[in-house]
Amino acid sequence: MAQSLAPPPADSGNRRVVAPSVERIRASLRFDLATQEGYGEATVEFSGGQVDGFPALDLRQEIEWLRLDGKPLAADDLPPTDLGGGEGAEMRVLDVAIEAGTRHQLEIGYHLATPACEKAEPIGWNHDGLRFDFWMSDLHPGRYLEMWVPAPLIHDRLALSLDIHIEGTDRPHTLIANTAGISHSSGRRDWSVVYPAHFTALSPMLVIAPSDEVEMRRSAVSLPGRSRSLGLVTARHADTDADLANCEADLKAWLTYLSSRYEPWVHGDTFWAVVWAPGRGMEYDGATTASVVALEHEVFHSWFGRGVKPARASDGWIDEAWTTWATTSGRAEVSRFASAELGLDEPPVELYRPHPWSRSTPPGAYTDGSRLFAGLAHLFGGADRLRAAMSDWYRVNAGGLVTTDGLAAHLKAWSGVDIGPWWARYVHGRS
Ligand SMILES: [Zn+2]
């Protein structure tokens, strides 16, 4: 799907590597607490790319066996391959040429352990109980779904379903995921999870913990412009120092305000927040795992970042820059809603990584990126003007994938200001 946003073919040796179009991924993740071993099995239904070539997916686990269209391949027929996207941005390239547009099924069996990517978390094998979290990040390549389940790049919408099994314990567990499609066994150690089919690899949240270690509150909030109330699930691990009632009250206020300010809520009928220890926060579609101080920032991302999603990782700077500028998360050097002249004589900054197979957001998105938005606010005649321009951009694109070029065109058309020189210098790093 969304093939026009797929990266163009990449050359690897004498092979042409293409982005396939993934339609469906079904995976089973099995956690055995007795042996502290995990296993994954996945079936990926995909079509070949726009041209014939060797399809690229990713999985940051050790592959044990492979089958293509029912026929066994060698386990190393899907090796990590450098496609020029930068350090750590390798993709696994299937060692079989696939005709453009033809449909196939790839089955993969793998050992489930700490994913092979920067700052990945190990599986929490704790005292007769499992602590597990997808623990995604924009900041390092390979930190989306592909950590645990084979997945394509983030332009590709896919239907994801997971079967989760916890073995070797009698202890009930709680699973929190950002979908209404969860069914579980009576023992609360086996689940079937079906995510919405418009998700991409950066959308799904999954958190599992022993039920006796989870505090959870359920509530609802009435949002402007929505006929039904929005369910609100607020949870924390027992050892996280947070007052859930306070978190819930804040979440209701932010969700109400953002619905009023930026309009359509494009996710499902519930917002899920799992509150964690300080120093972390991650956004998902209509959900977050975040520390108390990061909650506002991450809720904002359900509009910018996961309400409109980056079409490619290179476009991921937009939502971090804008969210930092527009919230009080304390990650910015400029204050919320800052308006400050930005001359064309400061050092150039590259926020948009030009390689089409690059896969991470540069840390400068938070600092230099929010500084750029402060400069744009000044150019536009004030923060209110910039906010109006961005809320129009959100409304036009709500639920869709957005690009850096598309935002530039919108801001220029909306404001009548030629932002080209600022975009060239402070987004593309050209002097
Ligand atoms: Zn963020």
Coordinates of N, CA and C in Angstrom, one line a residue, residues 154-359:
I154 N 7.9 2.4 7.3 CA 6.7 3.0 7.9 C 5.7 3.7 6.9
H155 N 6.0 3.6 5.6 CA 5.0 4.1 4.7 C 3.9 3.1 4.4
D156 N 4.2 1.9 4.9 CA 3.3 0.7 4.4 C 2.3 0.4 5.5
R157 N 1.0 0.6 5.2 CA 0.0 0.2 6.1 C -0.3 -1.3 6.1
L158 N -0.5 -1.9 7.2 CA -0.6 -3.3 7.3 C -1.6 -3.8 8.3
A159 N -2.2 -5.0 8.1 CA -3.1 -5.6 9.1 C -2.3 -6.5 9.9
L160 N -2.1 -6.2 11.2 CA -1.3 -6.9 12.1 C -2.2 -7.7 13.1
S161 N -1.9 -9.0 13.2 CA -2.6 -9.7 14.3 C -1.5 -10.6 15.1
L162 N -1.6 -10.6 16.4 CA -0.6 -11.3 17.2 C -1.3 -12.3 18.1
D163 N -0.8 -13.4 18.3 CA -1.1 -14.4 19.3 C 0.0 -14.4 20.3
I164 N -0.4 -14.1 21.6 CA 0.7 -14.0 22.6 C 0.4 -15.2 23.6
H165 N 1.5 -15.9 24.0 CA 1.3 -17.0 24.9 C 2.4 -16.9 26.0
I166 N 2.0 -16.9 27.2 CA 3.0 -17.0 28.4 C 2.8 -18.4 29.0
E167 N 4.0 -19.1 29.0 CA 4.0 -20.4 29.6 C 4.9 -20.5 30.8
G168 N 4.8 -21.6 31.5 CA 5.7 -21.8 32.7 C 5.4 -21.0 33.9
T169 N 4.1 -20.5 34.0 CA 3.7 -19.8 35.2 C 2.2 -20.0 35.3
D170 N 1.7 -19.9 36.6 CA 0.2 -19.8 36.8 C -0.3 -18.4 37.0
R171 N 0.6 -17.5 37.0 CA 0.3 -16.1 37.4 C -0.5 -15.4 36.3
P172 N -1.7 -14.8 36.6 CA -2.4 -14.0 35.6 C -1.6 -12.8 35.2
H173 N -1.7 -12.4 33.9 CA -1.0 -11.2 33.4 C -2.0 -10.3 32.8
T174 N -1.6 -9.0 32.7 CA -2.4 -8.0 32.0 C -1.7 -7.6 30.7
L175 N -2.5 -7.5 29.7 CA -1.9 -7.1 28.4 C -2.7 -5.8 28.0
I176 N -1.9 -4.8 27.7 CA -2.5 -3.5 27.3 C -2.0 -3.2 25.8
A177 N -2.9 -3.0 24.9 CA -2.6 -2.7 23.5 C -3.6 -1.7 23.0
N178 N -3.2 -0.9 22.0 CA -4.0 0.1 21.5 C -5.0 -0.4 20.4
T179 N -5.8 -1.3 20.8 CA -6.8 -1.8 19.9 C -8.0 -2.3 20.7
A180 N -9.2 -2.3 20.1 CA -10.4 -2.9 20.7 C -10.4 -4.4 20.4
G181 N -9.5 -4.9 19.6 CA -9.5 -6.3 19.1 C -8.7 -7.2 20.0
I182 N -9.0 -7.3 21.3 CA -8.2 -8.1 22.1 C -9.1 -9.2 22.7
S183 N -8.8 -10.5 22.6 CA -9.5 -11.5 23.3 C -8.5 -12.3 24.1
H184 N -8.9 -12.8 25.2 CA -7.9 -13.5 26.1 C -8.6 -14.8 26.7
S185 N -7.7 -15.7 27.1 CA -8.2 -16.9 27.7 C -8.5 -16.6 29.2
S186 N -9.2 -17.5 29.9 CA -9.6 -17.3 31.2 C -8.4 -17.2 32.2
G187 N -7.3 -17.8 31.9 CA -6.1 -17.8 32.7 C -5.3 -16.5 32.6
R188 N -5.7 -15.7 31.6 CA -5.0 -14.4 31.3 C -3.5 -14.6 31.1
R189 N -3.2 -15.6 30.3 CA -1.8 -15.8 29.8 C -1.7 -16.1 28.3
D190 N -2.9 -16.0 27.7 CA -3.0 -16.2 26.2 C -3.9 -15.2 25.7
W191 N -3.5 -14.4 24.6 CA -4.3 -13.4 24.0 C -4.2 -13.5 22.5
S192 N -5.3 -13.0 21.9 CA -5.3 -12.8 20.5 C -5.5 -11.3 20.3
V193 N -4.6 -10.6 19.6 CA -4.6 -9.1 19.5 C -4.7 -8.8 18.0
V194 N -5.7 -8.1 17.6 CA -5.9 -7.7 16.2 C -5.8 -6.1 16.1
Y195 N -4.9 -5.6 15.5 CA -4.7 -4.1 15.4 C -5.5 -3.6 14.2
P196 N -5.9 -2.3 14.2 CA -6.6 -1.7 13.0 C -5.7 -1.8 11.8
A197 N -6.4 -2.1 10.6 CA -5.6 -2.4 9.4 C -5.0 -1.2 8.8
H198 N -5.2 0.0 9.3 CA -4.5 1.2 8.8 C -3.2 1.5 9.5
F199 N -2.9 0.7 10.5 CA -1.6 0.9 11.3 C -0.4 0.7 10.4
T200 N 0.7 1.4 10.8 CA 2.0 1.1 10.2 C 2.9 0.6 11.2
A201 N 4.2 0.3 10.9 CA 5.1 -0.4 11.9 C 5.3 0.4 13.1
L202 N 5.0 1.8 13.1 CA 5.3 2.5 14.3 C 4.0 2.7 15.1
S203 N 2.9 2.1 14.8 CA 1.6 2.3 15.4 C 1.3 1.5 16.7
P204 N 1.6 0.2 16.6 CA 1.1 -0.7 17.7 C 1.8 -0.6 19.0
M205 N 1.0 -0.4 20.1 CA 1.6 -0.5 21.4 C 1.2 -1.8 22.0
L206 N 2.2 -2.4 22.7 CA 1.9 -3.6 23.5 C 2.7 -3.6 24.8
V207 N 2.0 -3.8 25.9 CA 2.6 -3.9 27.2 C 2.0 -5.0 27.9
I208 N 2.9 -5.9 28.6 CA 2.4 -7.0 29.3 C 3.1 -7.0 30.7
A209 N 2.4 -7.3 31.7 CA 3.0 -7.4 33.1 C 2.1 -8.3 33.9
P210 N 2.6 -8.8 35.0 CA 1.8 -9.6 35.9 C 0.7 -8.7 36.4
S211 N -0.5 -9.3 36.5 CA -1.7 -8.4 36.8 C -1.6 -7.8 38.2
D212 N -1.0 -8.6 39.1 CA -0.9 -8.0 40.5 C 0.2 -6.9 40.6
E213 N 0.9 -6.6 39.5 CA 1.8 -5.5 39.5 C 1.4 -4.3 38.7
V214 N 0.1 -4.3 38.3 CA -0.4 -3.3 37.5 C -1.6 -2.6 38.2
E215 N -1.6 -1.3 38.3 CA -2.8 -0.6 38.7 C -3.4 0.1 37.4
M216 N -4.7 -0.1 37.3 CA -5.3 0.4 36.1 C -6.6 1.2 36.5
R217 N -6.8 2.3 35.8 CA -8.1 3.1 36.0 C -8.8 3.2 34.7
R218 N -10.1 3.1 34.7 CA -10.9 3.2 33.4 C -11.8 4.4 33.6
S219 N -11.9 5.2 32.6 CA -12.7 6.4 32.7 C -13.2 6.7 31.2
A220 N -13.8 7.8 31.1 CA -14.2 8.3 29.7 C -14.2 9.8 29.7
V221 N -14.0 10.3 28.5 CA -14.0 11.8 28.4 C -14.8 12.2 27.2
S222 N -15.5 13.2 27.3 CA -16.3 13.7 26.2 C -15.5 14.7 25.4
L223 N -15.3 14.4 24.1 CA -14.5 15.3 23.2 C -15.3 16.1 22.3
P224 N -14.9 17.4 22.2 CA -15.6 18.2 21.2 C -15.6 17.6 19.8
G225 N -16.7 17.6 19.2 CA -16.8 17.1 17.8 C -17.0 15.6 17.7
R226 N -17.1 14.9 18.8 CA -17.2 13.5 18.8 C -18.5 13.1 19.5
S227 N -19.4 12.3 18.8 CA -20.7 12.0 19.4 C -20.6 11.0 20.5
R228 N -19.7 10.0 20.5 CA -19.5 9.1 21.6 C -18.3 9.6 22.5
S229 N -18.4 9.3 23.7 CA -17.3 9.6 24.6 C -16.1 8.7 24.3
L230 N -14.9 9.2 24.6 CA -13.7 8.5 24.4 C -13.3 7.7 25.6
G231 N -13.1 6.4 25.6 CA -12.7 5.7 26.7 C -11.3 6.1 27.1
L232 N -10.9 6.0 28.4 CA -9.6 6.4 28.8 C -9.1 5.3 29.8
V233 N -8.0 4.7 29.4 CA -7.4 3.7 30.3 C -6.0 4.3 30.7
T234 N -5.9 4.4 32.0 CA -4.6 4.9 32.6 C -4.0 3.8 33.5
A235 N -2.8 3.4 33.2 CA -2.2 2.3 34.0 C -0.8 2.6 34.4
R236 N -0.3 1.9 35.4 CA 1.1 2.1 35.8 C 1.5 0.7 36.4
H237 N 2.8 0.5 36.3 CA 3.4 -0.6 37.1 C 3.4 -0.1 38.6
A238 N 3.2 -1.1 39.5 CA 3.2 -0.8 40.9 C 4.4 0.0 41.4
D239 N 5.5 -0.3 40.8 CA 6.8 0.4 41.2 C 7.0 1.7 40.6
T240 N 6.1 2.2 39.8 CA 6.2 3.6 39.2 C 5.6 4.6 40.1
D241 N 6.4 5.6 40.4 CA 5.9 6.6 41.4 C 5.0 7.6 40.6
A242 N 3.7 7.4 40.6 CA 2.8 8.3 39.9 C 1.4 8.2 40.5
D243 N 0.8 9.3 40.6 CA -0.6 9.3 41.1 C -1.5 9.2 39.9
L244 N -2.1 8.0 39.7 CA -2.9 7.7 38.5 C -4.1 8.6 38.4
A245 N -4.7 9.0 39.5 CA -5.9 9.8 39.4 C -5.5 11.2 38.9
N246 N -4.4 11.7 39.3 CA -3.9 13.0 38.7 C -3.6 12.9 37.3
C247 N -2.9 11.8 36.9 CA -2.6 11.6 35.5 C -3.8 11.5 34.6
E248 N -4.8 10.8 35.1 CA -6.1 10.7 34.4 C -6.8 12.1 34.2
A249 N -6.7 12.9 35.3 CA -7.3 14.2 35.2 C -6.6 15.1 34.1
D250 N -5.3 15.0 34.1 CA -4.5 15.8 33.1 C -4.8 15.3 31.7
L251 N -4.8 13.9 31.6 CA -5.1 13.4 30.2 C -6.4 13.8 29.7
K252 N -7.4 13.8 30.6 CA -8.7 14.3 30.1 C -8.7 15.8 29.6
A253 N -8.0 16.6 30.4 CA -7.8 18.0 30.0 C -7.1 18.2 28.7
W254 N -6.0 17.5 28.5 CA -5.2 17.6 27.2 C -6.0 17.1 26.0
L255 N -6.7 15.9 26.2 CA -7.4 15.3 25.1 C -8.6 16.2 24.7
T256 N -9.2 16.9 25.7 CA -10.3 17.8 25.4 C -9.8 19.0 24.7
Y257 N -8.8 19.6 25.2 CA -8.2 20.8 24.6 C -7.7 20.5 23.2
L258 N -7.0 19.4 23.0 CA -6.4 19.2 21.6 C -7.5 18.9 20.6
S259 N -8.5 18.2 21.1 CA -9.7 18.0 20.2 C -10.3 19.3 19.7
S260 N -10.4 20.2 20.7 CA -11.0 21.5 20.3 C -10.1 22.3 19.5
R261 N -8.8 22.3 19.7 CA -7.8 23.1 19.0 C -7.5 22.6 17.6
Y262 N -7.3 21.3 17.5 CA -6.8 20.8 16.2 C -7.8 19.9 15.5
E263 N -8.9 19.5 16.3 CA -10.0 18.8 15.7 C -9.7 17.3 15.5
P264 N -10.1 16.7 14.4 CA -10.5 15.3 14.5 C -9.6 14.3 15.2
W265 N -10.2 13.6 16.2 CA -9.5 12.5 16.8 C -9.7 11.3 15.8
V266 N -8.6 10.8 15.3 CA -8.6 9.8 14.2 C -8.4 8.4 14.6
H267 N -8.3 8.2 15.9 CA -8.0 6.9 16.4 C -9.3 6.2 16.9
G268 N -9.1 5.1 17.6 CA -10.3 4.3 18.0 C -11.1 5.0 19.1
D269 N -11.8 4.1 19.9 CA -12.7 4.6 20.9 C -12.1 4.7 22.3
T270 N -10.8 4.5 22.4 CA -10.1 4.6 23.7 C -8.7 5.2 23.5
F271 N -8.3 5.9 24.5 CA -6.9 6.3 24.6 C -6.3 5.6 25.8
W272 N -5.1 5.0 25.5 CA -4.4 4.2 26.5 C -3.1 4.9 26.9
A273 N -2.9 5.1 28.2 CA -1.7 5.6 28.7 C -1.1 4.7 29.8
V274 N 0.1 4.3 29.5 CA 0.9 3.5 30.5 C 1.9 4.4 31.1
V275 N 1.9 4.7 32.4 CA 2.8 5.6 33.0 C 4.0 4.9 33.5
W276 N 5.2 5.4 33.1 CA 6.4 4.7 33.4 C 7.3 5.6 34.3
A277 N 8.4 5.1 34.7 CA 9.4 5.8 35.4 C 10.0 7.0 34.6
P278 N 10.6 8.0 35.2 CA 11.1 9.1 34.5 C 12.1 8.8 33.4
G279 N 12.2 9.6 32.4 CA 13.3 9.5 31.4 C 12.8 8.8 30.2
R280 N 11.5 8.6 30.0 CA 11.1 7.9 28.8 C 9.7 8.4 28.4
G281 N 9.5 8.2 27.1 CA 8.1 8.5 26.6 C 8.1 8.0 25.2
M282 N 7.0 7.4 24.8 CA 6.9 7.0 23.4 C 5.4 7.1 23.0
E283 N 5.2 7.6 21.8 CA 3.9 7.7 21.3 C 3.5 6.6 20.4
Y284 N 2.2 6.2 20.5 CA 1.6 5.2 19.5 C 0.3 5.8 19.0
D285 N -0.4 5.1 18.2 CA -1.6 5.6 17.6 C -2.7 5.6 18.8
G286 N -3.1 6.8 19.3 CA -4.0 6.8 20.3 C -3.6 6.2 21.6
A287 N -2.3 6.3 21.9 CA -1.8 5.6 23.1 C -0.4 6.2 23.4
T288 N 0.1 5.9 24.6 CA 1.4 6.3 25.0 C 1.9 5.4 26.1
T289 N 3.3 5.2 26.2 CA 3.9 4.8 27.4 C 4.8 5.9 27.7
A290 N 4.6 6.5 28.9 CA 5.3 7.8 29.2 C 5.5 8.0 30.7
S291 N 6.6 8.7 31.0 CA 6.7 9.2 32.4 C 5.7 10.4 32.6
V292 N 5.5 10.7 33.8 CA 4.5 11.8 34.1 C 4.9 13.1 33.4
V293 N 6.1 13.4 33.4 CA 6.5 14.7 32.8 C 6.4 14.7 31.3
A294 N 6.5 13.5 30.7 CA 6.4 13.4 29.2 C 4.9 13.2 28.7
L295 N 4.0 13.1 29.6 CA 2.6 12.7 29.2 C 2.0 13.7 28.2
E296 N 2.1 15.0 28.5 CA 1.5 16.0 27.6 C 2.1 15.9 26.2
H297 N 3.4 15.8 26.2 CA 4.1 15.7 24.9 C 3.6 14.5 24.1
E298 N 3.4 13.4 24.8 CA 3.1 12.1 24.1 C 1.6 12.1 23.7
V299 N 0.7 12.8 24.5 CA -0.7 12.9 24.1 C -0.8 13.8 22.8
F300 N 0.0 14.8 22.8 CA 0.0 15.7 21.6 C 0.3 14.9 20.4
H301 N 1.2 13.9 20.5 CA 1.6 13.1 19.3 C 0.4 12.3 18.8
S302 N -0.7 12.1 19.5 CA -1.8 11.4 18.9 C -2.4 12.3 17.8
W303 N -2.1 13.6 17.8 CA -2.5 14.4 16.7 C -1.3 14.5 15.7
F304 N -0.2 15.0 16.2 CA 1.0 15.2 15.3 C 2.0 14.1 15.6
G305 N 2.2 13.2 14.7 CA 3.1 12.1 14.8 C 2.4 10.8 14.6
R306 N 1.2 10.7 15.2 CA 0.5 9.4 15.0 C -1.0 9.7 14.5
G307 N -1.4 10.9 14.5 CA -2.7 11.3 13.9 C -2.4 11.6 12.5
V308 N -1.4 12.5 12.2 CA -0.7 12.5 10.9 C 0.6 11.9 11.2
K309 N 0.9 10.9 10.3 CA 2.2 10.1 10.6 C 3.2 10.5 9.5
P310 N 4.5 10.4 9.9 CA 5.6 10.6 8.9 C 5.5 9.5 7.9
A311 N 5.6 9.9 6.6 CA 5.6 9.0 5.5 C 6.8 8.1 5.5
R312 N 7.9 8.8 5.8 CA 9.2 8.1 5.9 C 9.9 8.5 7.2
A313 N 10.9 7.8 7.6 CA 11.6 8.2 8.9 C 12.2 9.6 8.7
S314 N 12.6 9.9 7.5 CA 13.2 11.3 7.3 C 12.2 12.4 7.6
D315 N 10.9 12.1 7.6 CA 9.9 13.1 7.9 C 9.5 13.1 9.4
G316 N 10.2 12.3 10.2 CA 9.8 12.2 11.6 C 10.3 13.4 12.4
W317 N 11.2 14.2 11.8 CA 11.6 15.4 12.6 C 10.5 16.4 12.8
I318 N 9.5 16.4 11.9 CA 8.4 17.4 11.9 C 7.7 17.3 13.2
D319 N 7.2 16.0 13.6 CA 6.4 15.9 14.8 C 7.1 16.2 16.1
E320 N 8.4 15.8 16.1 CA 9.2 16.1 17.3 C 9.4 17.6 17.5
A321 N 9.8 18.3 16.4 CA 10.0 19.7 16.4 C 8.7 20.5 16.8
W322 N 7.6 20.1 16.2 CA 6.4 20.8 16.4 C 5.8 20.5 17.8
T323 N 5.9 19.3 18.2 CA 5.4 18.9 19.5 C 6.2 19.6 20.6
T324 N 7.5 19.6 20.4 CA 8.4 20.3 21.4 C 8.0 21.8 21.5
W325 N 7.8 22.4 20.3 CA 7.5 23.8 20.3 C 6.1 24.1 21.0
A326 N 5.2 23.2 20.8 CA 3.8 23.4 21.2 C 3.4 22.8 22.6
T327 N 4.3 22.2 23.3 CA 4.0 21.6 24.6 C 5.0 22.1 25.6
T328 N 4.8 21.7 26.9 CA 5.7 22.2 27.9 C 6.4 21.0 28.5
S329 N 7.0 20.2 27.5 CA 7.7 19.0 28.0 C 9.1 19.2 28.5
G330 N 9.6 20.4 28.4 CA 10.9 20.8 29.0 C 12.0 20.3 28.1
R331 N 11.8 19.7 26.9 CA 12.9 19.2 26.1 C 13.4 20.3 25.2
A332 N 12.8 21.4 25.2 CA 13.2 22.5 24.2 C 14.1 23.5 24.9
E333 N 14.9 24.1 24.0 CA 15.6 25.3 24.5 C 14.8 26.5 24.3
V334 N 13.8 26.5 23.5 CA 12.9 27.6 23.4 C 11.6 27.3 24.1
S335 N 10.9 28.3 24.6 CA 9.7 28.1 25.4 C 8.6 27.8 24.5
R336 N 7.5 27.2 25.1 CA 6.3 26.9 24.4 C 5.7 28.1 23.6
F337 N 5.4 27.9 22.4 CA 4.8 28.9 21.6 C 5.7 30.1 21.3
A338 N 7.0 29.8 21.4 CA 8.0 30.9 21.2 C 7.9 31.5 19.8
S339 N 8.2 32.8 19.7 CA 8.3 33.5 18.4 C 9.6 34.3 18.5
A340 N 10.6 33.9 17.7 CA 11.9 34.6 17.8 C 12.5 34.6 16.4
E341 N 13.0 35.8 16.1 CA 13.6 35.9 14.7 C 14.7 34.9 14.5
L342 N 14.7 34.3 13.4 CA 15.8 33.4 13.0 C 16.4 33.9 11.7
G343 N 17.6 34.4 11.8 CA 18.3 34.9 10.6 C 18.8 33.8 9.8
L344 N 19.3 34.1 8.6 CA 19.8 33.1 7.7 C 21.3 33.0 7.8
D345 N 21.9 33.4 9.0 CA 23.3 33.4 9.1 C 23.7 32.4 10.2
E346 N 22.8 31.6 10.8 CA 23.2 30.6 11.8 C 23.6 29.3 11.1
P347 N 24.4 28.5 11.8 CA 24.9 27.3 11.2 C 23.8 26.4 10.6
P348 N 24.0 25.9 9.4 CA 22.9 25.0 8.8 C 22.7 23.8 9.6
V349 N 21.4 23.3 9.6 CA 21.0 22.1 10.3 C 20.3 21.1 9.4
E350 N 20.7 19.9 9.5 CA 20.0 18.9 8.7 C 19.1 18.1 9.6
L351 N 17.8 18.4 9.5 CA 16.7 17.6 10.2 C 16.2 16.5 9.3
Y352 N 16.2 16.7 8.0 CA 15.7 15.8 7.1 C 16.8 15.0 6.5
R353 N 16.9 13.7 6.8 CA 18.0 12.9 6.3 C 17.7 12.5 4.9
P354 N 18.5 12.8 3.9 CA 18.2 12.7 2.5 C 18.1 11.3 2.0
H355 N 18.8 10.4 2.6 CA 18.7 9.0 2.0 C 17.4 8.4 2.2
P356 N 16.8 7.9 1.1 CA 15.4 7.4 1.2 C 15.2 6.1 2.1
W357 N 16.3 5.5 2.4 CA 16.3 4.3 3.2 C 16.8 4.6 4.6
S358 N 17.0 5.9 5.0 CA 17.4 6.2 6.3 C 16.2 6.0 7.3
R359 N 16.5 5.8 8.5 CA 15.4 5.2 9.4 C 15.3 5.8 10.8

